[in-house]
Structures are given as structure tokens and as C-alpha cells.
mmCIF file of C-alpha atoms in Angstrom:
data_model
loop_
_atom_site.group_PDB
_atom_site.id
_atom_site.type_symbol
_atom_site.label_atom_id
_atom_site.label_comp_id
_atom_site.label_asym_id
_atom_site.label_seq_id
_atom_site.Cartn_x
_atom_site.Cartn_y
_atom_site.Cartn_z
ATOM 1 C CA UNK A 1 4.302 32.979 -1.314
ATOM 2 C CA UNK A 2 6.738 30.293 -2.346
ATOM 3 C CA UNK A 3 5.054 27.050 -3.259
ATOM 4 C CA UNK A 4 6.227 23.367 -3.543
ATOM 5 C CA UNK A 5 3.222 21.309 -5.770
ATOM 6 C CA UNK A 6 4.957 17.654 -5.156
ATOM 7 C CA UNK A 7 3.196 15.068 -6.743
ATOM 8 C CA UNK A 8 3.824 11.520 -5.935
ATOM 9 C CA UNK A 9 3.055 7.818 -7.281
ATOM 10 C CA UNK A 10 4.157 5.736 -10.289
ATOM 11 C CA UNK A 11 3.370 6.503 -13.364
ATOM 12 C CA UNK A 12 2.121 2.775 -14.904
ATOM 13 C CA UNK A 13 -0.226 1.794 -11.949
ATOM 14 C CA UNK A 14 -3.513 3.336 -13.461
ATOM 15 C CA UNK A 15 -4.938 5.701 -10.213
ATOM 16 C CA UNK A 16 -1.523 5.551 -8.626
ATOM 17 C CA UNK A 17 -0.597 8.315 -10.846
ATOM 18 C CA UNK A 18 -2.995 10.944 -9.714
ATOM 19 C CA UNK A 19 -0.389 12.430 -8.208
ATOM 20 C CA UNK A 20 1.653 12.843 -10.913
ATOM 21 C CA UNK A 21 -1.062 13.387 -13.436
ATOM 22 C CA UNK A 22 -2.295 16.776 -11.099
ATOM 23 C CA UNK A 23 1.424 17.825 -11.891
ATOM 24 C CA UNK A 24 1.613 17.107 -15.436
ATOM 25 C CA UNK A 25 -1.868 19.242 -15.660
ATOM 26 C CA UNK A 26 -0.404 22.187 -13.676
ATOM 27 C CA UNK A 27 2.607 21.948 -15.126
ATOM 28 C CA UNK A 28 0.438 22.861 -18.566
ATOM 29 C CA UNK A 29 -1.310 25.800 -16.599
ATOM 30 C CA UNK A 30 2.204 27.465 -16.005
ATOM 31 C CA UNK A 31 0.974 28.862 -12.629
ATOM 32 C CA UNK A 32 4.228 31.408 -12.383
ATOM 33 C CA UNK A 33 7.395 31.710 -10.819
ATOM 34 C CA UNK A 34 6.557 31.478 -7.074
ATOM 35 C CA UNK A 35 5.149 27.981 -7.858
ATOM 36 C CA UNK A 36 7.606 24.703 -7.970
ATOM 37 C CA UNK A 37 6.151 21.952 -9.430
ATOM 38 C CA UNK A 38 7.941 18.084 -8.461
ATOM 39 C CA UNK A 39 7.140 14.868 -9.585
ATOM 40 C CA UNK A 40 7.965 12.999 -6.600
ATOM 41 C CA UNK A 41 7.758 9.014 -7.902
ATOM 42 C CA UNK A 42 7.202 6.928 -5.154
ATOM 43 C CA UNK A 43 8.688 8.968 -2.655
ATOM 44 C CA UNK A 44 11.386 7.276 -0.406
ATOM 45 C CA UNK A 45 15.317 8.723 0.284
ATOM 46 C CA UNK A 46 15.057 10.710 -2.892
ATOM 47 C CA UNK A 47 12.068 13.142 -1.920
ATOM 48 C CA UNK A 48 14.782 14.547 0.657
ATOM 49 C CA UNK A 49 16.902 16.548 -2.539
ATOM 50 C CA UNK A 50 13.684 17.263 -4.433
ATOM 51 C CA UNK A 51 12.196 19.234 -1.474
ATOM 52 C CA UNK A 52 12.549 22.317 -2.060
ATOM 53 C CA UNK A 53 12.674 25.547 0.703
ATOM 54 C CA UNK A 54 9.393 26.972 0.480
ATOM 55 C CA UNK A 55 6.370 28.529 2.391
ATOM 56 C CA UNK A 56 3.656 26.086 1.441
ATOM 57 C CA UNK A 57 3.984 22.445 0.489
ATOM 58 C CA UNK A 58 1.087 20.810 -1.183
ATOM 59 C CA UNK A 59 1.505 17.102 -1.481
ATOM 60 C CA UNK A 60 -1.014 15.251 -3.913
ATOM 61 C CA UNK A 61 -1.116 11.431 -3.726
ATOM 62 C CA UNK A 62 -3.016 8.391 -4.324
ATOM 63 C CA UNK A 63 -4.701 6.692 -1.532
ATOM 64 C CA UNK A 64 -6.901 3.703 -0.435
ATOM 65 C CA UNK A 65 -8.585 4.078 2.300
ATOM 66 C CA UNK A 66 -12.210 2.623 1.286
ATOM 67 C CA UNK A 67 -14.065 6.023 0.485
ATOM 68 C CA UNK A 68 -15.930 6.535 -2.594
ATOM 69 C CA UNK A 69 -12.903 6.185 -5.536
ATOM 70 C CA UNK A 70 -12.355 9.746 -6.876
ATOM 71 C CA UNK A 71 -13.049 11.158 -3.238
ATOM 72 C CA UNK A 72 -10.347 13.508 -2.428
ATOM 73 C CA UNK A 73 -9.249 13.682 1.074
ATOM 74 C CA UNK A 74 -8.044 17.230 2.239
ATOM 75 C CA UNK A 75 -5.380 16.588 5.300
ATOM 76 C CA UNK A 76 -2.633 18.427 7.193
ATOM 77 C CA UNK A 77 0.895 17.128 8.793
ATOM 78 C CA UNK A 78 -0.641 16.048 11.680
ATOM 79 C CA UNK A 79 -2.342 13.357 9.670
ATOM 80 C CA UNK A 80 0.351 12.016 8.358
ATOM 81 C CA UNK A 81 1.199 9.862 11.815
ATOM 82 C CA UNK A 82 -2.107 8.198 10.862
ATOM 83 C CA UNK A 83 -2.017 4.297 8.938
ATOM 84 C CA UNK A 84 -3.481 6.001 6.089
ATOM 85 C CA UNK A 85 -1.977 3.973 3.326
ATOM 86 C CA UNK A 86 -0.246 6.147 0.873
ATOM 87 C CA UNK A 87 3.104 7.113 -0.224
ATOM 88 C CA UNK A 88 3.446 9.562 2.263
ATOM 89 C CA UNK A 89 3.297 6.912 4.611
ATOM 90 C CA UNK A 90 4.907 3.904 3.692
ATOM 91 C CA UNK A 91 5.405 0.287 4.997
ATOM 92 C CA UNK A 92 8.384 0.302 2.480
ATOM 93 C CA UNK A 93 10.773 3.450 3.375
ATOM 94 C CA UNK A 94 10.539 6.664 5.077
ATOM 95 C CA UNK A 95 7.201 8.345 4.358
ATOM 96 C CA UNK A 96 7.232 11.861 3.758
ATOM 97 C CA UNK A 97 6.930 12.496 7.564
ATOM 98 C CA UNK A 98 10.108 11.125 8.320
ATOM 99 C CA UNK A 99 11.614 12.904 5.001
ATOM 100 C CA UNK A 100 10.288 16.273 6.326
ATOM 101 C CA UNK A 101 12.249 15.985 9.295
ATOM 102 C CA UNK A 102 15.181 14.305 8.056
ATOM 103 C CA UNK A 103 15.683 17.078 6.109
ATOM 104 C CA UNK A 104 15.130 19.651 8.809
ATOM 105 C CA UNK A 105 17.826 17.348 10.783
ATOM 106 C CA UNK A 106 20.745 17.229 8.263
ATOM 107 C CA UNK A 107 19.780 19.933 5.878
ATOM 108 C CA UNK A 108 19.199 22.528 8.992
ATOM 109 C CA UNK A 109 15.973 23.186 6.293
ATOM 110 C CA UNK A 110 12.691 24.430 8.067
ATOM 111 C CA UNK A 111 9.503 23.175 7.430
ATOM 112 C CA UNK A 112 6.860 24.057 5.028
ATOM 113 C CA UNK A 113 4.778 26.804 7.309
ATOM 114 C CA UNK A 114 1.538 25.490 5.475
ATOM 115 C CA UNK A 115 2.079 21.443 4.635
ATOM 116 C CA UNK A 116 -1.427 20.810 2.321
ATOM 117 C CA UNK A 117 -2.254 16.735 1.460
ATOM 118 C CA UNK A 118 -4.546 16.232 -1.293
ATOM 119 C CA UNK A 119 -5.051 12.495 -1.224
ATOM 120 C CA UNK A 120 -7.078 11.025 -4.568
ATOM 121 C CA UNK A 121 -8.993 7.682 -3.332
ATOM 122 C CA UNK A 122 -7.785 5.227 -6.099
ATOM 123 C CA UNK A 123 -10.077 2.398 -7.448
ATOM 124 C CA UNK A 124 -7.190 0.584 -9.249
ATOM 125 C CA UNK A 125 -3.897 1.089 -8.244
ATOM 126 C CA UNK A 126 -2.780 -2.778 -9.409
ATOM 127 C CA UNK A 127 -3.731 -2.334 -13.191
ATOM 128 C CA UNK A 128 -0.418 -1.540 -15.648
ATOM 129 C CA UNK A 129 -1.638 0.891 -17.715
ATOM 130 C CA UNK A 130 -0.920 5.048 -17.845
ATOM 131 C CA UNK A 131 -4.561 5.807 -17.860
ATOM 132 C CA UNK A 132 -6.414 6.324 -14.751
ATOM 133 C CA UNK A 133 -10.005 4.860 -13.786
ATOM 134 C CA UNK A 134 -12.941 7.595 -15.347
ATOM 135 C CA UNK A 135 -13.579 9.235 -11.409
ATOM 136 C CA UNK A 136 -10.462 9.528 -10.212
ATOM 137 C CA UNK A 137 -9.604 11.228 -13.809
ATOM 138 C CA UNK A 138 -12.069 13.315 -12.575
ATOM 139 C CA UNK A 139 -10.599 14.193 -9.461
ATOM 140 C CA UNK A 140 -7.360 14.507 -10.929
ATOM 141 C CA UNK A 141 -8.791 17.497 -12.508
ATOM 142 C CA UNK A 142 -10.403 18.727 -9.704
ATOM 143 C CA UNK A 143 -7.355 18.520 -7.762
ATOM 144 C CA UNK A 144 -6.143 20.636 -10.405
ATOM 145 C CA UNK A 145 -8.402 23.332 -10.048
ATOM 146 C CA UNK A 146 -8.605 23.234 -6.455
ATOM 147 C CA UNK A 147 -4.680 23.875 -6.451
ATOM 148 C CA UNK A 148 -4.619 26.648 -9.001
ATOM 149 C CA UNK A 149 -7.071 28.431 -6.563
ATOM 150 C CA UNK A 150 -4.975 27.948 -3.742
ATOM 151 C CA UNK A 151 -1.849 29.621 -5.615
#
């Protein structure tokens, strides 16, 4: 099974980068050649070209949505038409929703069959600095592991 590991946030705002930090980590695993790994930024008009055709699309993201920081929120498509505030739903640009089927629209480029959000609840996502907060470190690295045992 073809899979897409997109991992999205910036890289400077302390737990905004769990998503790219689960990448960085896989990327160190070398989890084979079925397995695309994407650092996705902040998403917007660009995650359209970095999507990739594949069978399964896990998306791994930093969110705040008042859970326990560190608490990683396991969520489908269908979720994303929820307010949950992360960057695959933004105030700012097209969230990846509206990237998904953009890309189905002028690409004529199916969906994911299996779309899989892992969203990292940040404590700090306001702090410049590359490292992130001790429990969401430690959910970066559970996201990790989770993922590897998905593939």
C-alpha cells in the first residue's frame, strides 16, 4: 500500500513543529519504498503539488483544542469540516479539505482511500525556538511509533 506521511507546521514555533518533527523522525527510520514522507510547512496553495497519488494519507499536525498538551487526537476526513484549529483547517487559506478536493478538481487526482489525522495538542505554539515543550516531544515520538505500525 502506497503511503503519503505529510507533516505540517513551522519549524521555529516550538509545538507547532510536531508535525514536522514526526517526519524528520520517520524520515530516520527509512520505513521503505511504498512510504512518501512530505514536510508540508504550513500548508496553504502549495500542499496541492506536494500531494502525492497514494492509497493512504496520514496527516500529522499541531493542534489546540484545550486537551491535555501532548494528547494526540486520532481523526478522519470527515472531521476536518469541524473548527478544530489547525493547519488543516485554516482561517488563513485553504485547509487541507479544500486542497484535497482542489486537487481532485483540476488534477482529475482521486482521493486518499484511507485519509488518517494525527493531531499533537500543542502547549506553546507562540514561543520561537526549534525545540518543542517536554510532552508534546513525547508525543512526537509516539506519533512516530504509532505511524511505523500503521505502515
Amino acid at each position: 500500500m502506497k503511503t503519503q506521511v505529510l507533516g505540517l507546521g513551522s519549524a521555529v514555533l516550538s509545538d507547532d513543529s510536531a508535525g514536522v518533527k514526526v517526519v524528520e523522525r520517520l524520515m530516520e527510520c527509512n520505513p521503505g519504498p511504498d512510504v512518501i514522507l512530505t514536510m508540508g510547512g504550513t500548508g496553504g496553495l502549495a500542499l496541492v503539488d506536494m500531494l502525492e497519488d497514494c492509497d493512504r494519507l496520514i496527516v500529522v499536525d499541531a493542534v489546540v483544542s484545550g486537551a491535555e498538551p501532548g494528547c494526540i487526537h486520532h481523526m478522519g476526513v470527515e472531521d476536518l469540516e469541524s473548527s478544530m484549529p489547525f493547519h488543516c483547517v485554516s482561517s488563513h487559506g485553504p485547509g487541507l479539505l479544500e486542497i484535497l478536493r482542489l486537487r481532485e478538481a483540476l488534477l482529475d487526482a482521486p482521493l486518499p482511500k484511507e485519509i488518517v489525522i494525527l493531531a499533537i495538542e500543542a502547549a506553546d505554539t507562540a514561543t520561537l525556538s526549534e525545540n518543542c515543550t517536554p510532552r508534546v516531544e513525547k508525543a512526537v515520538a509516539s506519533a512516530v511509533d504509532q505511524i511505523l505500525a500503521m505502515l
